[in-house]
Amino acid sequence: MPNQELLATLQKIVGRRYVLTDPKMTAPFRRGYRSGSGKALAVVRPGCLVEQWRALQACVAADKIIIMQAANTGLTEGSTPTIGYDRDVVIFNTRRMKTIQVLPDASQIIAFPGATLFDLEDLLEKYNREPHSVIGSSCIGASIVGGVCNNSGGALVARGPAYTELCLYAEVKADRRLTLVNELGIELGQAPEEMLARLERKEYSSSDISGPALKASDIDYASWVRNIDSPTPARFNADPRRLHGASGCAGKLAVFAVRLDTFPKHKLEKTYYIGTNNPGVLTKLRRDILGKFKNLPISAEYMHRDIFNISEQYGRDTIWLILMLGTKYLPAFFATKALIDGWLAGQALFSRQLTDRALQTIAKILPNPIPKNIRTWRDKYEHHLILKMSDQGVSEATGYLCSFSEVSDFGYFECSPHEAKLAFLNRFAAAGAAVRFEAVHKGDVEGILALDIALRRNDSQWFESLPEEMEGALLCKLYYGHFLCHVLHQDYIIKKGANVEAIKHRMLDILDRRGAKYPAEHNVGHLYRAGGTLAAHYKDIDPTNTFNAGVGKMEKTKNYSK
């Protein structure tokens, strides 16, 4: 099918205004959240599940590479094109399909491809329940389906990575047939368009919904993370335990819907702010909490003093934005910023960093929102842990920390609700602070190497020590993460003139020797190489290499030909 005929067909299916071909209009969809970009024949924005099915059929018939995309908030270039393809690329942006259906008793939901974590959190409020993840990703509009496809982790200790075995998706078979697979656990019929239309209209009854034979969350994770003597990580993207259907598919399938568990809200919550200058103290605390506590914490977020300082300075406007507007308008703000950045990237007179520099100018005149108590802890201690407990776990943690405070070089205080909110907001702002730093100091920075790693559960030497020659190539090292899960984000701001790629290979070699797995929760994208097991899985679910070709640094050619 010639390209013009394909474009005309797509316009007929979804409407002319929802097939974008102008490079200026497609730029925000072709650029990664942090890095990466490539060309695309078109960006298609279906408005319903049947439109998505028909548009997929047209692109498969035309022999195009298909990239499925929702919010485009991934950090490893996994939902945007790259270079070197042997076929044209068509991006499917699913944000118009935002439906969330609540199943009986609200213990489970069905999410369509464009529905966001924020949408779900807001919807579940009236049921006094909450979704898998309630921090970080929900604030910037990340999609529910995207989290499942990437086995994204999150901050909540007992819930593990986003996971379900209940989903509805399309795959391209070896004979190039587009096939709809219903593993949603809901009887919808046989013909694809009939099934999708029935789901869209919610034309199913309680008798059509199957029971709990398949999992709609990682129900084993709470016991898994407690195994503190295991020589393997608690969670990472390529874990074979969690590669099933849409879960962990990394865009190698076209997902139409996922079915997920929801969780009751806690009645009582308490946050403790902990500080120490000795990493060994946090090692003992982690082992005691996971090994001895009856109640797992809600979350336990680690920050090193250096990322605290960077976040305090370069994430200040983000914190104030949330304080003044709440998280409701934040996804729209980031989407608008992405559109402006995309437009600026195509203008010779402007820099793509213009918006970040303007926002940082505003940030400088804003008052410091972080409470004095927390800033005092920053001055006193190098390592920080924000520990949140719930219900019976509150008294358990209070008693433990009281006795633990006899340990030298250790301190903590119980946060007021305001202090707790600001502590977590500072931790949230850390994720974008390094990017802002790079934009403002472009003349001093060669690039950012952002790694998210999963350490072994029994690893006591969690705090990194680098060779002296590597330290010399870095402006700063920024460490933060989900401490009890032993998932750390390690961002390295690299000095101008240094070889970023060489440093990356050296870093990954060090991690390999430590027995760490990477990436832990942002998927391989186009930045990491898929290992043998993961690569074989991708080839199994997408034998023709139609979807997201090249992900995991694999072949970009049809049928993975050399």
Coordinates of C-alpha atoms in Angstrom, one line a residue:
M1 CA 0.0 0.0 0.0
P2 CA 1.5 3.3 -1.0
N3 CA 2.0 5.8 1.8
Q4 CA -0.6 8.3 0.5
E5 CA -3.2 5.5 0.3
L6 CA -2.3 4.4 3.8
L7 CA -2.6 8.0 5.2
A8 CA -6.0 8.4 3.4
T9 CA -7.2 5.1 4.9
L10 CA -6.1 6.2 8.4
Q11 CA -7.8 9.5 8.0
K12 CA -11.0 7.8 7.1
I13 CA -10.7 5.6 10.2
V14 CA -9.9 8.1 12.9
G15 CA -10.6 11.5 11.2
R16 CA -8.3 13.8 9.3
R17 CA -7.4 15.9 12.4
Y18 CA -6.2 12.8 14.2
V19 CA -3.6 11.8 11.6
L20 CA -0.6 14.1 12.1
T21 CA 2.1 14.3 9.4
D22 CA 3.6 17.7 9.7
P23 CA 7.0 17.3 11.5
K24 CA 6.3 20.3 13.7
M25 CA 3.0 18.7 14.8
T26 CA 4.5 15.3 15.3
A27 CA 7.7 16.5 17.2
P28 CA 6.3 16.1 20.7
F29 CA 5.3 12.5 19.9
R30 CA 8.6 11.7 18.3
R31 CA 10.8 12.9 21.1
G32 CA 11.5 11.0 24.3
Y33 CA 10.7 12.5 27.7
R34 CA 14.4 12.9 28.5
S35 CA 16.2 12.0 25.3
G36 CA 15.9 10.3 21.9
S37 CA 14.1 11.2 18.7
G38 CA 13.4 9.9 15.2
K39 CA 11.2 10.2 12.1
A40 CA 7.7 9.0 11.7
L41 CA 5.4 8.8 8.7
A42 CA 2.5 9.8 10.8
V43 CA 1.1 10.0 14.4
V44 CA -2.3 8.4 14.6
R45 CA -4.6 9.2 17.5
P46 CA -7.6 6.7 17.7
G47 CA -10.6 7.8 19.6
C48 CA -12.0 4.3 20.4
L49 CA -10.8 0.7 20.6
V50 CA -12.4 -0.2 17.2
E51 CA -10.6 2.7 15.5
Q52 CA -7.4 1.5 17.0
W53 CA -8.0 -2.1 15.7
R54 CA -8.9 -0.9 12.2
A55 CA -5.9 1.5 12.0
L56 CA -3.6 -1.3 13.2
Q57 CA -4.9 -3.6 10.5
A58 CA -4.2 -0.9 7.9
C59 CA -0.6 -0.4 9.1
V60 CA 0.1 -4.1 9.3
A61 CA -1.2 -4.5 5.7
A62 CA 1.1 -1.6 4.6
D63 CA 4.1 -3.3 6.3
K64 CA 4.9 -0.4 8.7
I65 CA 6.6 -0.4 12.0
I66 CA 4.2 0.5 14.8
I67 CA 5.1 2.2 18.0
M68 CA 2.5 2.2 20.7
Q69 CA 2.6 5.3 22.9
A70 CA 0.4 6.8 25.7
A71 CA 1.7 9.7 27.9
N72 CA 5.3 9.4 26.5
T73 CA 6.7 9.8 30.1
G74 CA 9.2 6.9 29.8
L75 CA 12.8 7.7 30.6
T76 CA 14.6 5.2 28.2
E77 CA 13.3 6.3 24.8
G78 CA 11.0 3.2 24.7
S79 CA 7.9 4.8 23.2
T80 CA 9.5 7.0 20.5
P81 CA 11.3 6.2 17.3
T82 CA 15.0 6.1 16.8
I83 CA 17.1 5.8 13.6
G84 CA 18.1 2.9 11.2
Y85 CA 14.8 1.3 10.4
D86 CA 14.1 -0.6 7.2
R87 CA 10.4 0.4 7.1
D88 CA 8.4 3.6 7.8
V89 CA 7.2 4.2 11.4
V90 CA 3.7 5.0 12.4
I91 CA 3.2 6.1 16.0
F92 CA -0.1 5.3 17.7
N93 CA -0.8 7.7 20.5
T94 CA -3.6 6.4 22.7
R95 CA -4.3 9.3 25.0
R96 CA -7.8 9.9 23.6
M97 CA -8.9 6.5 25.0
K98 CA -9.1 7.3 28.7
T99 CA -12.0 5.1 29.8
I100 CA -11.7 3.3 33.2
Q101 CA -14.4 0.8 34.1
V102 CA -14.9 -0.1 37.8
L103 CA -15.9 -3.7 38.3
P104 CA -18.3 -4.9 41.1
D105 CA -17.2 -3.9 44.6
A106 CA -14.4 -1.7 43.1
S107 CA -11.8 -4.3 44.0
Q108 CA -10.7 -4.3 40.3
I109 CA -10.8 -2.0 37.3
I110 CA -10.4 -2.1 33.6
A111 CA -8.2 0.6 32.1
F112 CA -8.1 1.5 28.4
P113 CA -4.8 2.5 26.7
G114 CA -4.8 6.2 27.5
A115 CA -6.1 6.2 31.0
T116 CA -3.7 7.7 33.5
L117 CA -2.8 6.8 37.1
F118 CA -4.1 10.2 38.1
D119 CA -7.4 9.5 36.5
L120 CA -7.6 6.2 38.4
E121 CA -6.5 7.7 41.7
D122 CA -9.2 10.4 41.3
L123 CA -11.9 7.9 40.3
L124 CA -11.2 5.6 43.2
E125 CA -11.4 8.3 45.8
K126 CA -15.2 7.9 46.2
Y127 CA -14.7 4.1 46.8
N128 CA -12.1 4.8 49.5
R129 CA -9.6 2.8 47.5
E130 CA -6.3 3.5 45.6
P131 CA -4.4 2.2 42.6
H132 CA -1.1 0.3 42.5
S133 CA 1.0 3.5 42.5
V134 CA 0.1 6.8 44.1
I135 CA 3.4 8.7 43.9
G136 CA 5.6 10.1 41.2
S137 CA 4.3 8.8 37.9
S138 CA 0.7 9.8 38.7
C139 CA 1.8 13.4 39.0
I140 CA 3.1 13.7 35.4
G141 CA 0.2 11.8 33.8
A142 CA 1.8 8.4 33.2
S143 CA -0.6 5.9 31.8
I144 CA -1.8 2.8 33.6
V145 CA -1.2 0.5 30.5
G146 CA 2.3 2.0 30.0
G147 CA 3.2 1.0 33.6
V148 CA 2.1 -2.5 33.0
C149 CA 3.9 -2.8 29.7
N150 CA 7.1 -1.6 31.3
N151 CA 6.7 -3.6 34.5
S152 CA 7.2 -0.2 36.2
G153 CA 7.9 -0.4 39.9
G154 CA 7.0 2.5 42.1
A155 CA 7.5 3.5 45.7
L156 CA 4.9 1.2 47.5
V157 CA 6.9 -1.5 49.2
A158 CA 4.3 -4.3 49.4
R159 CA 2.9 -4.0 45.9
G160 CA 5.9 -4.6 43.7
P161 CA 5.9 -3.9 40.0
A162 CA 2.8 -3.0 37.9
Y163 CA 1.6 -6.5 36.8
T164 CA -1.5 -8.3 35.6
E165 CA -2.2 -11.5 33.7
L166 CA -5.6 -10.2 32.7
C167 CA -5.5 -8.1 29.4
L168 CA -6.8 -7.7 25.9
Y169 CA -4.2 -7.2 23.2
A170 CA -3.4 -7.6 19.5
E171 CA -0.3 -9.5 18.2
V172 CA 1.1 -10.0 14.8
K173 CA 1.6 -13.7 14.1
A174 CA 4.5 -15.1 12.0
D175 CA 2.2 -15.2 8.9
R176 CA 1.6 -11.4 9.5
R177 CA -2.0 -11.9 10.7
L178 CA -3.2 -9.3 13.2
T179 CA -4.9 -11.3 16.0
L180 CA -6.9 -10.1 19.0
V181 CA -6.2 -12.1 22.1
N182 CA -8.7 -11.9 25.0
E183 CA -7.1 -12.7 28.3
L184 CA -9.2 -10.1 30.2
G185 CA -11.2 -12.7 32.0
I186 CA -14.5 -11.3 30.5
E187 CA -16.6 -13.0 27.9
L188 CA -17.0 -10.6 25.0
G189 CA -17.7 -12.8 21.9
Q190 CA -15.6 -13.9 19.1
A191 CA -15.3 -11.3 16.3
P192 CA -12.6 -8.6 17.1
E193 CA -14.7 -5.6 16.4
E194 CA -17.7 -7.0 18.2
M195 CA -15.5 -7.7 21.3
L196 CA -14.0 -4.3 21.3
A197 CA -17.3 -2.5 20.8
R198 CA -18.9 -4.6 23.6
L199 CA -16.1 -3.7 26.0
E200 CA -16.3 -0.1 25.0
R201 CA -20.0 0.1 25.8
K202 CA -19.6 -2.1 28.9
E203 CA -22.0 -4.6 27.5
Y204 CA -21.1 -7.5 29.8
S205 CA -22.6 -8.7 33.1
S206 CA -21.2 -10.1 36.3
S207 CA -21.7 -13.6 35.0
D208 CA -19.4 -12.8 32.1
I209 CA -16.5 -11.9 34.5
S210 CA -14.3 -14.8 35.5
G211 CA -13.1 -15.3 39.1
P212 CA -9.5 -14.9 40.5
A213 CA -7.8 -17.7 38.5
L214 CA -5.3 -15.2 37.1
K215 CA -3.5 -12.4 38.9
A216 CA -4.4 -8.8 38.6
S217 CA -1.4 -7.6 40.7
D218 CA 1.9 -9.1 42.0
I219 CA 0.3 -10.7 45.0
D220 CA 3.5 -12.5 45.9
Y221 CA 5.7 -9.5 46.1
A222 CA 5.3 -8.8 49.9
S223 CA 6.8 -12.1 50.8
W224 CA 9.3 -11.9 47.9
V225 CA 10.8 -8.6 49.1
R226 CA 11.1 -9.9 52.7
N227 CA 13.6 -12.6 51.5
I228 CA 16.6 -10.4 52.6
D229 CA 19.1 -13.2 52.2
S230 CA 18.4 -13.9 48.6
P231 CA 21.3 -13.2 46.1
T232 CA 18.8 -11.9 43.5
P233 CA 17.1 -8.6 43.2
A234 CA 13.5 -8.1 44.3
R235 CA 12.3 -6.6 41.1
F236 CA 13.6 -5.7 37.7
N237 CA 12.2 -5.3 34.2
A238 CA 13.5 -8.6 32.7
D239 CA 12.4 -10.8 35.6
P240 CA 10.9 -13.9 33.8
R241 CA 8.4 -14.2 36.7
R242 CA 6.7 -11.1 35.5
L243 CA 6.7 -11.4 31.7
H244 CA 3.1 -12.4 30.8
G245 CA 0.9 -11.0 28.0
A246 CA 0.9 -7.2 28.3
S247 CA 3.0 -7.2 31.4
G248 CA 6.6 -6.5 30.4
C249 CA 5.8 -6.5 26.7
A250 CA 7.6 -3.1 26.2
G251 CA 5.3 -2.2 23.3
K252 CA 5.8 -5.4 21.4
L253 CA 2.0 -5.9 21.6
A254 CA -0.8 -3.5 21.0
V255 CA -2.7 -3.4 24.3
F256 CA -6.4 -2.4 24.3
A257 CA -7.2 -2.9 28.0
V258 CA -5.8 -4.3 31.3
R259 CA -7.6 -5.5 34.4
L260 CA -6.0 -4.5 37.7
D261 CA -6.5 -4.8 41.4
T262 CA -7.3 -1.8 43.6
F263 CA -6.4 -1.5 47.2
P264 CA -8.2 -0.2 50.4
K265 CA -6.9 3.1 51.8
H266 CA -5.2 3.1 55.1
K267 CA -7.0 4.5 58.2
L268 CA -3.8 5.8 59.9
E269 CA -0.5 7.0 58.4
K270 CA 2.7 8.3 59.9
T271 CA 5.9 9.5 58.3
Y272 CA 9.3 9.4 59.9
Y273 CA 12.3 11.4 58.6
I274 CA 15.5 9.5 59.3
G275 CA 19.1 10.6 58.9
T276 CA 22.6 9.1 59.2
N277 CA 26.1 9.5 57.9
N278 CA 26.8 5.8 58.0
P279 CA 25.3 3.7 55.1
G280 CA 25.7 0.6 57.4
V281 CA 23.0 2.0 59.7
L282 CA 20.5 2.1 56.9
T283 CA 21.5 -1.5 55.9
K284 CA 20.7 -2.7 59.4
L285 CA 17.4 -0.7 59.5
R286 CA 16.4 -2.2 56.1
R287 CA 17.1 -5.8 57.2
D288 CA 15.3 -5.3 60.6
I289 CA 12.2 -3.8 58.9
L290 CA 11.9 -6.4 56.2
G291 CA 13.0 -9.3 58.4
K292 CA 11.3 -8.6 61.7
F293 CA 8.4 -6.2 61.3
K294 CA 4.9 -7.7 61.2
N295 CA 3.7 -4.8 59.1
L296 CA 5.5 -3.7 55.9
P297 CA 5.9 0.1 55.4
I298 CA 3.8 1.9 52.8
S299 CA 7.1 3.3 51.4
A300 CA 10.7 4.0 52.3
E301 CA 12.3 6.5 50.0
Y302 CA 16.0 7.2 50.1
M303 CA 17.8 10.5 49.2
H304 CA 21.4 11.3 49.3
R305 CA 22.3 14.9 50.5
D306 CA 23.5 15.8 47.0
I307 CA 20.2 15.0 45.2
F308 CA 18.4 16.7 48.1
N309 CA 20.4 19.9 47.3
I310 CA 19.8 19.6 43.6
S311 CA 16.1 18.9 44.0
E312 CA 15.8 21.8 46.5
Q313 CA 17.2 24.2 44.0
Y314 CA 16.2 22.9 40.6
G315 CA 12.9 21.3 41.5
R316 CA 11.6 24.2 43.6
D317 CA 9.1 25.4 41.0
T318 CA 7.7 21.9 40.6
I319 CA 7.1 21.7 44.3
W320 CA 5.4 25.1 44.3
L321 CA 3.3 24.2 41.3
I322 CA 1.9 21.2 43.1
L323 CA 1.4 23.1 46.4
M324 CA -0.6 25.8 44.6
L325 CA -2.5 23.8 42.0
G326 CA -2.4 20.3 43.3
T327 CA -1.6 17.4 41.1
K328 CA -4.8 17.7 39.0
Y329 CA -3.3 20.2 36.5
L330 CA 0.3 18.9 36.5
P331 CA -0.2 16.4 33.7
A332 CA -1.6 19.2 31.5
F333 CA 1.3 21.5 32.5
F334 CA 3.9 18.9 31.5
A335 CA 2.1 18.1 28.2
T336 CA 2.0 21.8 27.3
K337 CA 5.7 22.1 28.2
A338 CA 6.5 19.1 25.9
L339 CA 4.6 20.8 23.0
I340 CA 6.5 24.0 23.5
D341 CA 9.8 22.2 23.7
G342 CA 9.0 20.3 20.6
W343 CA 8.2 23.5 18.7
L344 CA 11.4 25.2 20.0
A345 CA 13.5 22.2 18.9
G346 CA 12.6 23.0 15.3
Q347 CA 13.4 26.7 15.5
A348 CA 16.9 27.9 14.6
L349 CA 16.8 30.9 16.9
F350 CA 15.7 29.1 20.0
S351 CA 17.1 26.4 22.3
R352 CA 15.0 23.5 23.5
Q353 CA 16.3 24.4 27.0
L354 CA 14.5 27.8 26.8
T355 CA 11.5 26.7 28.9
D356 CA 13.7 25.1 31.6
R357 CA 15.8 28.2 31.9
A358 CA 12.8 30.4 32.1
L359 CA 11.3 28.2 34.8
Q360 CA 14.6 28.1 36.7
T361 CA 14.7 31.9 36.7
I362 CA 11.2 31.9 38.3
A363 CA 12.3 29.3 40.8
K364 CA 15.2 31.4 42.0
I365 CA 12.8 34.1 43.3
L366 CA 10.4 31.7 45.0
P367 CA 10.8 31.1 48.7
N368 CA 12.2 27.7 49.8
P369 CA 9.2 25.4 50.5
I370 CA 11.1 22.8 52.4
P371 CA 10.5 23.0 56.2
K372 CA 13.3 24.0 58.4
N373 CA 13.3 20.7 60.3
I374 CA 14.1 18.8 57.1
R375 CA 16.7 21.3 56.0
T376 CA 18.4 20.9 59.4
W377 CA 18.5 17.1 58.8
R378 CA 20.1 17.8 55.4
D379 CA 22.9 19.8 57.0
K380 CA 23.5 17.2 59.7
Y381 CA 23.2 13.9 57.8
E382 CA 24.4 12.7 54.4
H383 CA 21.9 9.9 54.0
H384 CA 18.1 10.4 54.3
L385 CA 15.2 7.9 54.5
I386 CA 11.5 9.0 54.4
L387 CA 9.7 6.1 56.0
K388 CA 5.9 6.0 55.9
M389 CA 3.9 3.5 58.0
S390 CA 0.2 2.7 58.3
D391 CA -2.3 1.4 60.9
Q392 CA -0.7 -1.1 63.3
G393 CA 2.7 -0.5 61.7
V394 CA 2.8 3.0 63.2
S395 CA 3.2 1.8 66.8
E396 CA 5.6 -0.9 65.6
A397 CA 7.9 1.6 63.8
T398 CA 7.7 4.2 66.7
G399 CA 8.9 1.6 69.2
Y400 CA 11.6 0.3 66.9
L401 CA 13.0 3.8 66.1
C402 CA 12.9 4.8 69.7
S403 CA 15.2 1.9 70.6
F404 CA 17.2 2.2 67.4
S405 CA 18.0 5.9 68.2
E406 CA 20.6 4.6 70.7
V407 CA 22.7 3.7 67.7
S408 CA 25.4 6.4 67.1
D409 CA 25.2 8.6 64.1
F410 CA 21.5 8.3 63.7
G411 CA 18.5 10.5 64.1
Y412 CA 14.8 10.8 63.3
F413 CA 11.7 12.8 63.9
E414 CA 8.0 12.2 63.3
C415 CA 6.8 14.5 60.5
S416 CA 3.7 16.6 60.8
P417 CA 1.3 16.1 57.8
H418 CA 2.8 19.3 56.2
E419 CA 6.4 18.1 56.7
A420 CA 5.6 14.7 55.3
K421 CA 4.0 16.2 52.2
L422 CA 7.0 18.4 51.5
A423 CA 9.5 15.6 52.2
F424 CA 7.8 13.4 49.5
L425 CA 7.4 16.3 47.1
N426 CA 11.1 17.1 47.4
R427 CA 11.8 13.4 46.6
F428 CA 9.4 13.5 43.7
A429 CA 11.0 16.7 42.3
A430 CA 14.4 14.9 42.3
A431 CA 13.5 12.9 39.2
G432 CA 13.4 16.0 37.0
A433 CA 15.9 18.2 38.9
A434 CA 19.0 16.6 37.1
V435 CA 17.4 17.4 33.7
R436 CA 16.8 21.0 34.8
F437 CA 20.4 21.2 36.0
E438 CA 21.7 20.0 32.6
A439 CA 19.5 22.5 30.8
V440 CA 20.7 25.5 32.9
H441 CA 24.3 24.5 32.8
K442 CA 24.6 23.2 29.3
G443 CA 28.0 24.7 28.8
D444 CA 29.4 22.6 31.7
V445 CA 27.6 19.4 31.1
E446 CA 28.3 16.8 28.4
G447 CA 25.3 14.8 29.4
I448 CA 23.4 12.8 32.0
L449 CA 23.8 9.1 32.5
A450 CA 20.6 8.0 34.3
L451 CA 20.6 4.5 35.6
D452 CA 17.9 2.7 37.6
I453 CA 19.3 -0.4 39.1
A454 CA 18.1 -3.3 41.2
L455 CA 20.6 -4.6 43.8
R456 CA 20.6 -8.1 45.2
R457 CA 18.3 -8.4 48.2
N458 CA 21.2 -9.6 50.4
D459 CA 23.6 -6.8 49.3
S460 CA 24.9 -5.0 52.3
Q461 CA 27.2 -2.7 50.3
W462 CA 24.4 -0.8 48.6
F463 CA 26.2 2.6 48.6
E464 CA 28.4 2.9 45.5
S465 CA 32.1 3.6 45.6
L466 CA 33.6 4.5 42.2
P467 CA 37.3 4.4 40.9
E468 CA 39.1 7.8 41.3
E469 CA 39.4 8.3 37.5
M470 CA 35.7 7.9 37.0
E471 CA 35.0 10.4 39.8
G472 CA 37.1 12.9 38.0
A473 CA 34.8 12.8 34.9
L474 CA 31.7 13.6 37.0
L475 CA 30.3 17.0 38.1
C476 CA 28.1 15.2 40.7
K477 CA 26.5 11.8 41.5
L478 CA 22.8 11.8 42.4
Y479 CA 21.5 8.8 44.4
Y480 CA 17.9 8.3 45.4
G481 CA 15.4 5.4 45.2
H482 CA 13.1 2.8 46.7
F483 CA 15.3 1.6 49.5
L484 CA 13.6 -1.5 50.9
C485 CA 13.1 -2.9 47.4
H486 CA 16.8 -2.1 46.8
V487 CA 15.9 -0.2 43.6
L488 CA 18.1 2.9 43.2
H489 CA 18.1 5.7 40.7
Q490 CA 21.7 6.8 40.1
D491 CA 22.1 9.9 37.9
Y492 CA 25.6 11.0 36.9
I493 CA 26.0 14.5 35.6
I494 CA 29.1 14.2 33.3
K495 CA 31.6 17.0 32.8
K496 CA 31.9 18.7 29.4
G497 CA 34.3 16.9 27.1
A498 CA 34.0 13.5 28.8
N499 CA 33.0 10.4 26.9
V500 CA 29.4 9.6 28.1
E501 CA 29.2 6.3 26.2
A502 CA 32.5 5.1 27.6
I503 CA 31.5 6.0 31.1
K504 CA 28.2 4.2 30.7
H505 CA 29.9 1.0 29.6
R506 CA 32.3 1.2 32.6
M507 CA 29.3 1.8 35.0
L508 CA 27.4 -1.1 33.6
D509 CA 30.5 -3.3 33.9
I510 CA 30.7 -2.4 37.6
L511 CA 27.0 -3.2 38.1
D512 CA 27.4 -6.5 36.4
R513 CA 30.2 -7.4 38.8
R514 CA 28.0 -6.4 41.7
G515 CA 25.2 -8.8 40.6
A516 CA 22.8 -5.9 40.0
K517 CA 20.1 -5.9 37.3
Y518 CA 19.2 -3.0 35.1
P519 CA 17.0 -1.3 34.2
A520 CA 14.9 -1.9 37.3
E521 CA 11.7 -0.2 36.4
H522 CA 11.9 2.0 33.3
N523 CA 12.4 -0.8 30.8
V524 CA 15.3 -1.3 28.3
G525 CA 13.9 1.2 25.7
H526 CA 16.7 2.1 23.2
L527 CA 19.3 2.8 26.0
Y528 CA 19.8 -0.7 27.3
R529 CA 20.5 -4.1 25.6
A530 CA 17.9 -6.8 26.2
G531 CA 19.5 -9.9 27.6
G532 CA 19.0 -13.4 26.1
T533 CA 15.8 -14.2 28.0
L534 CA 14.2 -10.9 27.4
A535 CA 15.2 -10.8 23.7
A536 CA 13.8 -14.3 23.2
H537 CA 10.5 -13.2 24.9
Y538 CA 10.2 -10.1 22.5
K539 CA 10.8 -12.3 19.5
D540 CA 8.2 -14.8 20.7
I541 CA 5.4 -12.3 21.2
D542 CA 6.3 -10.3 18.0
P543 CA 8.0 -12.7 15.5
T544 CA 7.8 -10.3 12.6
N545 CA 9.3 -7.3 14.5
T546 CA 6.3 -5.1 13.7
F547 CA 6.0 -3.4 17.0
N548 CA 8.6 -1.2 18.6
A549 CA 11.4 -2.5 16.4
G550 CA 14.9 -2.0 17.8
V551 CA 13.8 -1.9 21.5
G552 CA 16.5 -3.3 23.7
K553 CA 19.1 -2.6 21.0
M554 CA 17.8 -5.5 19.0
E555 CA 17.5 -5.7 15.2
K556 CA 15.3 -3.1 13.6
T557 CA 14.6 -5.1 10.5
K558 CA 11.6 -7.2 9.5
N559 CA 11.6 -10.7 11.1
Y560 CA 14.8 -9.6 12.9
S561 CA 16.9 -10.4 9.8
K562 CA 20.6 -9.6 10.0

